């Protein structure tokens, strides 16, 4: 049913408008009695639970940052069967993001290009929503992804991240430092080890006992990924999220004119699958076995999730496949993993 809806209706809508419309539906699904019915259909089985970061994840599959930028759809996403929701990216200062249009589908590639630019209502607004969520005790782990405010110069980035961490860490199950989006000028330069080390040290101090992870880019050379992974371990972080969107456009099936018309931005979806596996293996080899590694990029099927877990991922996240697979995507993954477990 959903593939027909996507092909006939959703592909005719502006992608960002379609996303906001879908979020309205997701928010409704998070409110009783709709949430009770939804959970009855989609709740993951207990056999898929994962213990990580001192937390229990009902499923290894979570929603990557970028889908719910303002922590408005957490209850609905939890009802749909995701084991965790990483909200954000949230910045200390509210911002509109980049000019529209800024989100583009590459349907032939089952991919998306975005240059959203961390559009969000700011840390204070997110904190107020998270406070309400905590009182309602949603049945999912909530991660909070923080980034640099656009109006803040790169040399003052550490103080900006610390402001967000101070406000949001007490309300998060874990905190993720995003230094890898291609859509904020100068941000990826913070991934240089000499710059990243003091930033992570300061954010860790602000985060207190909240688990802290760092999200890296796939476009870094493997030796730099290893250096960041080792830095994360030496600085006492709890994990790495590997990885963000890519600026590469290699190997796409969509015609070059369409890709060029979409313009700059981060590419996500199926084309990232191979590189995501490579980065996962590089990171896993560089960190201790107990160190949390969340694999993101090109995940669409239960077989993809199983492949990541077998390659050493602690948890897996997705976003783009949710757009192409529809609201029962997490349920499909859970059922597929369960069948695989039964065969084993």
mmCIF file of N, CA and C in Angstrom, residues 112-202:
data_model
loop_
_atom_site.group_PDB
_atom_site.id
_atom_site.type_symbol
_atom_site.label_atom_id
_atom_site.label_comp_id
_atom_site.label_asym_id
_atom_site.label_seq_id
_atom_site.Cartn_x
_atom_site.Cartn_y
_atom_site.Cartn_z
ATOM 1 N N UNK A 112 18.521 10.662 -0.824
ATOM 2 C CA UNK A 112 18.074 12.033 -0.588
ATOM 3 C C UNK A 112 19.302 12.925 -0.525
ATOM 4 N N UNK A 113 19.178 14.131 -1.070
ATOM 5 C CA UNK A 113 20.179 15.179 -0.854
ATOM 6 C C UNK A 113 19.530 16.248 0.012
ATOM 7 N N UNK A 114 20.220 16.625 1.092
ATOM 8 C CA UNK A 114 19.683 17.692 1.926
ATOM 9 C C UNK A 114 20.756 18.722 2.231
ATOM 10 N N UNK A 115 20.325 19.964 2.303
ATOM 11 C CA UNK A 115 21.179 21.032 2.810
ATOM 12 C C UNK A 115 20.346 21.885 3.770
ATOM 13 N N UNK A 116 19.740 21.190 4.724
ATOM 14 C CA UNK A 116 18.811 21.841 5.647
ATOM 15 C C UNK A 116 19.490 22.926 6.468
ATOM 16 N N UNK A 117 20.710 22.674 6.922
ATOM 17 C CA UNK A 117 21.441 23.693 7.660
ATOM 18 C C UNK A 117 21.041 23.814 9.121
ATOM 19 N N UNK A 118 20.766 22.657 9.774
ATOM 20 C CA UNK A 118 20.431 22.645 11.199
ATOM 21 C C UNK A 118 19.250 23.570 11.515
ATOM 22 N N UNK A 119 18.201 23.526 10.717
ATOM 23 C CA UNK A 119 17.004 24.306 11.049
ATOM 24 C C UNK A 119 16.353 23.704 12.293
ATOM 25 N N UNK A 120 16.235 24.500 13.348
ATOM 26 C CA UNK A 120 15.640 24.008 14.587
ATOM 27 C C UNK A 120 15.280 25.192 15.480
ATOM 28 N N UNK A 121 14.472 24.925 16.489
ATOM 29 C CA UNK A 121 13.957 25.981 17.356
ATOM 30 C C UNK A 121 14.877 26.316 18.522
ATOM 31 N N UNK A 122 16.038 25.665 18.587
ATOM 32 C CA UNK A 122 17.009 25.995 19.607
ATOM 33 C C UNK A 122 16.953 25.107 20.836
ATOM 34 N N UNK A 123 18.016 25.160 21.632
ATOM 35 C CA UNK A 123 18.165 24.265 22.777
ATOM 36 C C UNK A 123 17.104 24.476 23.845
ATOM 37 N N UNK A 124 16.737 25.709 24.102
ATOM 38 C CA UNK A 124 15.735 25.961 25.142
ATOM 39 C C UNK A 124 14.382 25.353 24.782
ATOM 40 N N UNK A 125 13.968 25.531 23.529
ATOM 41 C CA UNK A 125 12.692 24.960 23.091
ATOM 42 C C UNK A 125 12.730 23.440 23.137
ATOM 43 N N UNK A 126 13.854 22.848 22.695
ATOM 44 C CA UNK A 126 13.993 21.389 22.743
ATOM 45 C C UNK A 126 13.968 20.890 24.176
ATOM 46 N N UNK A 127 14.622 21.625 25.072
ATOM 47 C CA UNK A 127 14.649 21.213 26.481
ATOM 48 C C UNK A 127 13.244 21.190 27.072
ATOM 49 N N UNK A 128 12.445 22.163 26.726
ATOM 50 C CA UNK A 128 11.070 22.180 27.255
ATOM 51 C C UNK A 128 10.276 20.965 26.775
ATOM 52 N N UNK A 129 10.467 20.597 25.520
ATOM 53 C CA UNK A 129 9.760 19.409 24.997
ATOM 54 C C UNK A 129 10.287 18.135 25.664
ATOM 55 N N UNK A 130 11.590 18.053 25.836
ATOM 56 C CA UNK A 130 12.169 16.864 26.460
ATOM 57 C C UNK A 130 11.734 16.733 27.915
ATOM 58 N N UNK A 131 11.582 17.844 28.603
ATOM 59 C CA UNK A 131 11.075 17.800 29.980
ATOM 60 C C UNK A 131 9.675 17.193 30.023
ATOM 61 N N UNK A 132 8.826 17.568 29.083
ATOM 62 C CA UNK A 132 7.479 16.990 29.013
ATOM 63 C C UNK A 132 7.541 15.504 28.671
ATOM 64 N N UNK A 133 8.427 15.143 27.756
ATOM 65 C CA UNK A 133 8.572 13.735 27.385
ATOM 66 C C UNK A 133 9.010 12.899 28.581
ATOM 67 N N UNK A 134 9.932 13.423 29.357
ATOM 68 C CA UNK A 134 10.421 12.683 30.521
ATOM 69 C C UNK A 134 9.296 12.427 31.515
ATOM 70 N N UNK A 135 8.409 13.378 31.656
ATOM 71 C CA UNK A 135 7.283 13.180 32.580
ATOM 72 C C UNK A 135 6.336 12.098 32.065
ATOM 73 N N UNK A 136 6.258 11.965 30.737
ATOM 74 C CA UNK A 136 5.360 10.955 30.150
ATOM 75 C C UNK A 136 6.030 9.606 29.993
ATOM 76 N N UNK A 137 7.346 9.540 30.222
ATOM 77 C CA UNK A 137 8.110 8.287 30.167
ATOM 78 C C UNK A 137 7.879 7.521 28.861
ATOM 79 N N UNK A 138 8.297 8.019 27.735
ATOM 80 C CA UNK A 138 8.115 7.296 26.473
ATOM 81 C C UNK A 138 8.926 6.013 26.452
ATOM 82 N N UNK A 139 8.409 5.015 25.773
ATOM 83 C CA UNK A 139 9.077 3.707 25.748
ATOM 84 C C UNK A 139 10.123 3.670 24.636
ATOM 85 N N UNK A 140 11.091 4.532 24.768
ATOM 86 C CA UNK A 140 12.202 4.512 23.819
ATOM 87 C C UNK A 140 13.354 5.292 24.423
ATOM 88 N N UNK A 141 14.550 4.999 23.945
ATOM 89 C CA UNK A 141 15.730 5.751 24.343
ATOM 90 C C UNK A 141 15.799 7.029 23.502
ATOM 91 N N UNK A 142 16.083 8.154 24.149
ATOM 92 C CA UNK A 142 16.156 9.435 23.444
ATOM 93 C C UNK A 142 17.598 9.929 23.437
ATOM 94 N N UNK A 143 18.183 9.995 22.249
ATOM 95 C CA UNK A 143 19.482 10.631 22.084
ATOM 96 C C UNK A 143 19.274 12.063 21.624
ATOM 97 N N UNK A 144 20.208 12.934 21.975
ATOM 98 C CA UNK A 144 20.126 14.339 21.559
ATOM 99 C C UNK A 144 21.404 14.698 20.813
ATOM 100 N N UNK A 145 21.238 15.103 19.567
ATOM 101 C CA UNK A 145 22.355 15.451 18.687
ATOM 102 C C UNK A 145 22.516 16.971 18.697
ATOM 103 N N UNK A 146 23.712 17.452 19.032
ATOM 104 C CA UNK A 146 23.934 18.904 19.113
ATOM 105 C C UNK A 146 24.959 19.346 18.077
ATOM 106 N N UNK A 147 24.756 20.568 17.561
ATOM 107 C CA UNK A 147 25.659 21.118 16.555
ATOM 108 C C UNK A 147 25.967 22.578 16.825
ATOM 109 N N UNK A 148 26.797 23.148 15.977
ATOM 110 C CA UNK A 148 27.198 24.546 16.130
ATOM 111 C C UNK A 148 26.143 25.489 15.543
ATOM 112 N N UNK A 149 25.827 26.528 16.292
ATOM 113 C CA UNK A 149 24.937 27.563 15.784
ATOM 114 C C UNK A 149 25.627 28.303 14.637
ATOM 115 N N UNK A 150 24.888 28.572 13.578
ATOM 116 C CA UNK A 150 25.476 29.203 12.393
ATOM 117 C C UNK A 150 26.054 30.583 12.700
ATOM 118 N N UNK A 151 25.426 31.344 13.580
ATOM 119 C CA UNK A 151 25.890 32.714 13.847
ATOM 120 C C UNK A 151 27.149 32.745 14.706
ATOM 121 N N UNK A 152 27.536 31.608 15.241
ATOM 122 C CA UNK A 152 28.722 31.529 16.096
ATOM 123 C C UNK A 152 29.938 31.202 15.236
ATOM 124 N N UNK A 153 30.980 31.980 15.374
ATOM 125 C CA UNK A 153 32.204 31.732 14.623
ATOM 126 C C UNK A 153 32.853 30.423 15.081
ATOM 127 N N UNK A 154 33.564 29.786 14.160
ATOM 128 C CA UNK A 154 34.163 28.488 14.447
ATOM 129 C C UNK A 154 35.082 28.552 15.664
ATOM 130 N N UNK A 155 35.802 29.658 15.831
ATOM 131 C CA UNK A 155 36.731 29.752 16.966
ATOM 132 C C UNK A 155 35.999 29.794 18.317
ATOM 133 N N UNK A 156 34.701 30.060 18.289
ATOM 134 C CA UNK A 156 33.911 30.067 19.525
ATOM 135 C C UNK A 156 32.974 28.853 19.605
ATOM 136 N N UNK A 157 33.234 27.854 18.773
ATOM 137 C CA UNK A 157 32.343 26.697 18.689
ATOM 138 C C UNK A 157 32.264 25.929 20.007
ATOM 139 N N UNK A 158 33.371 25.799 20.704
ATOM 140 C CA UNK A 158 33.366 25.005 21.932
ATOM 141 C C UNK A 158 32.362 25.551 22.940
ATOM 142 N N UNK A 159 32.383 26.854 23.166
ATOM 143 C CA UNK A 159 31.436 27.458 24.108
ATOM 144 C C UNK A 159 29.996 27.244 23.658
ATOM 145 N N UNK A 160 29.763 27.263 22.355
ATOM 146 C CA UNK A 160 28.423 27.062 21.814
ATOM 147 C C UNK A 160 27.946 25.636 22.077
ATOM 148 N N UNK A 161 28.813 24.663 21.810
ATOM 149 C CA UNK A 161 28.466 23.263 22.098
ATOM 150 C C UNK A 161 28.240 23.055 23.592
ATOM 151 N N UNK A 162 29.080 23.660 24.406
ATOM 152 C CA UNK A 162 28.947 23.509 25.858
ATOM 153 C C UNK A 162 27.610 24.062 26.333
ATOM 154 N N UNK A 163 27.176 25.176 25.766
ATOM 155 C CA UNK A 163 25.883 25.746 26.140
ATOM 156 C C UNK A 163 24.749 24.759 25.854
ATOM 157 N N UNK A 164 24.788 24.125 24.689
ATOM 158 C CA UNK A 164 23.766 23.134 24.348
ATOM 159 C C UNK A 164 23.844 21.917 25.263
ATOM 160 N N UNK A 165 25.063 21.437 25.498
ATOM 161 C CA UNK A 165 25.235 20.258 26.347
ATOM 162 C C UNK A 165 24.746 20.514 27.766
ATOM 163 N N UNK A 166 25.056 21.681 28.297
ATOM 164 C CA UNK A 166 24.636 22.026 29.650
ATOM 165 C C UNK A 166 23.113 22.020 29.769
ATOM 166 N N UNK A 167 22.449 22.520 28.750
ATOM 167 C CA UNK A 167 20.984 22.606 28.770
ATOM 168 C C UNK A 167 20.317 21.265 28.505
ATOM 169 N N UNK A 168 20.904 20.451 27.625
ATOM 170 C CA UNK A 168 20.199 19.272 27.120
ATOM 171 C C UNK A 168 20.660 17.939 27.713
ATOM 172 N N UNK A 169 21.905 17.847 28.148
ATOM 173 C CA UNK A 169 22.419 16.565 28.647
ATOM 174 C C UNK A 169 21.583 15.992 29.789
ATOM 175 N N UNK A 170 21.129 16.798 30.751
ATOM 176 C CA UNK A 170 20.332 16.215 31.838
ATOM 177 C C UNK A 170 19.020 15.587 31.380
ATOM 178 N N UNK A 171 18.573 15.921 30.179
ATOM 179 C CA UNK A 171 17.301 15.425 29.659
ATOM 180 C C UNK A 171 17.480 14.329 28.617
ATOM 181 N N UNK A 172 18.729 13.998 28.287
ATOM 182 C CA UNK A 172 19.032 13.034 27.228
ATOM 183 C C UNK A 172 19.479 11.708 27.816
ATOM 184 N N UNK A 173 19.160 10.622 27.122
ATOM 185 C CA UNK A 173 19.731 9.322 27.483
ATOM 186 C C UNK A 173 21.169 9.223 27.000
ATOM 187 N N UNK A 174 21.459 9.878 25.892
ATOM 188 C CA UNK A 174 22.843 10.065 25.459
ATOM 189 C C UNK A 174 22.911 11.337 24.635
ATOM 190 N N UNK A 175 24.113 11.873 24.513
ATOM 191 C CA UNK A 175 24.356 13.109 23.780
ATOM 192 C C UNK A 175 25.313 12.809 22.633
ATOM 193 N N UNK A 176 25.028 13.344 21.447
ATOM 194 C CA UNK A 176 25.884 13.145 20.282
ATOM 195 C C UNK A 176 26.384 14.493 19.780
ATOM 196 N N UNK A 177 27.699 14.606 19.615
ATOM 197 C CA UNK A 177 28.314 15.830 19.113
ATOM 198 C C UNK A 177 28.455 15.713 17.602
ATOM 199 N N UNK A 178 27.755 16.583 16.878
ATOM 200 C CA UNK A 178 27.787 16.569 15.418
ATOM 201 C C UNK A 178 28.809 17.587 14.920
ATOM 202 N N UNK A 179 29.924 17.081 14.424
ATOM 203 C CA UNK A 179 30.950 17.942 13.822
ATOM 204 C C UNK A 179 31.141 17.571 12.355
ATOM 205 N N UNK A 180 30.122 16.915 11.770
ATOM 206 C CA UNK A 180 30.333 16.299 10.467
ATOM 207 C C UNK A 180 29.282 16.624 9.419
ATOM 208 N N UNK A 181 28.328 17.500 9.724
ATOM 209 C CA UNK A 181 27.370 17.900 8.694
ATOM 210 C C UNK A 181 28.078 18.743 7.637
ATOM 211 N N UNK A 182 27.774 18.520 6.352
ATOM 212 C CA UNK A 182 28.384 19.347 5.312
ATOM 213 C C UNK A 182 27.651 20.661 5.072
ATOM 214 N N UNK A 183 26.605 20.929 5.853
ATOM 215 C CA UNK A 183 25.716 22.048 5.550
ATOM 216 C C UNK A 183 25.879 23.271 6.444
ATOM 217 N N UNK A 184 26.849 23.229 7.352
ATOM 218 C CA UNK A 184 27.174 24.390 8.178
ATOM 219 C C UNK A 184 28.611 24.795 7.882
ATOM 220 N N UNK A 185 28.835 25.987 7.368
ATOM 221 C CA UNK A 185 30.188 26.396 6.968
ATOM 222 C C UNK A 185 31.205 26.234 8.101
ATOM 223 N N UNK A 186 32.324 25.576 7.777
ATOM 224 C CA UNK A 186 33.420 25.423 8.719
ATOM 225 C C UNK A 186 33.264 24.287 9.708
ATOM 226 N N UNK A 187 32.089 23.640 9.744
ATOM 227 C CA UNK A 187 31.845 22.645 10.779
ATOM 228 C C UNK A 187 32.774 21.445 10.668
ATOM 229 N N UNK A 188 32.927 20.920 9.456
ATOM 230 C CA UNK A 188 33.725 19.709 9.320
ATOM 231 C C UNK A 188 35.201 19.923 9.670
ATOM 232 N N UNK A 189 35.635 21.178 9.650
ATOM 233 C CA UNK A 189 36.999 21.467 10.073
ATOM 234 C C UNK A 189 37.236 21.147 11.537
ATOM 235 N N UNK A 190 36.165 21.071 12.318
ATOM 236 C CA UNK A 190 36.295 20.733 13.731
ATOM 237 C C UNK A 190 36.674 19.275 13.954
ATOM 238 N N UNK A 191 36.639 18.458 12.888
ATOM 239 C CA UNK A 191 37.006 17.056 13.032
ATOM 240 C C UNK A 191 38.511 16.837 13.129
ATOM 241 N N UNK A 192 39.305 17.857 12.805
ATOM 242 C CA UNK A 192 40.753 17.743 12.968
ATOM 243 C C UNK A 192 41.045 17.450 14.435
ATOM 244 N N UNK A 193 41.890 16.458 14.690
ATOM 245 C CA UNK A 193 42.109 15.974 16.053
ATOM 246 C C UNK A 193 42.525 17.084 17.000
ATOM 247 N N UNK A 194 43.401 17.975 16.535
ATOM 248 C CA UNK A 194 43.890 19.034 17.419
ATOM 249 C C UNK A 194 42.782 20.018 17.805
ATOM 250 N N UNK A 195 41.770 20.139 16.962
ATOM 251 C CA UNK A 195 40.621 20.995 17.267
ATOM 252 C C UNK A 195 39.547 20.231 18.025
ATOM 253 N N UNK A 196 39.369 18.985 17.646
ATOM 254 C CA UNK A 196 38.295 18.167 18.214
ATOM 255 C C UNK A 196 38.563 17.800 19.674
ATOM 256 N N UNK A 197 39.807 17.549 20.025
ATOM 257 C CA UNK A 197 40.130 17.090 21.382
ATOM 258 C C UNK A 197 39.647 18.062 22.461
ATOM 259 N N UNK A 198 40.001 19.345 22.399
ATOM 260 C CA UNK A 198 39.514 20.245 23.455
ATOM 261 C C UNK A 198 38.004 20.443 23.427
ATOM 262 N N UNK A 199 37.400 20.383 22.236
ATOM 263 C CA UNK A 199 35.950 20.522 22.144
ATOM 264 C C UNK A 199 35.260 19.361 22.864
ATOM 265 N N UNK A 200 35.695 18.134 22.571
ATOM 266 C CA UNK A 200 35.085 16.965 23.205
ATOM 267 C C UNK A 200 35.323 16.965 24.707
ATOM 268 N N UNK A 201 36.497 17.407 25.116
ATOM 269 C CA UNK A 201 36.820 17.454 26.542
ATOM 270 C C UNK A 201 35.861 18.395 27.266
ATOM 271 N N UNK A 202 35.620 19.550 26.676
ATOM 272 C CA UNK A 202 34.737 20.533 27.297
ATOM 273 C C UNK A 202 33.287 20.049 27.316
#
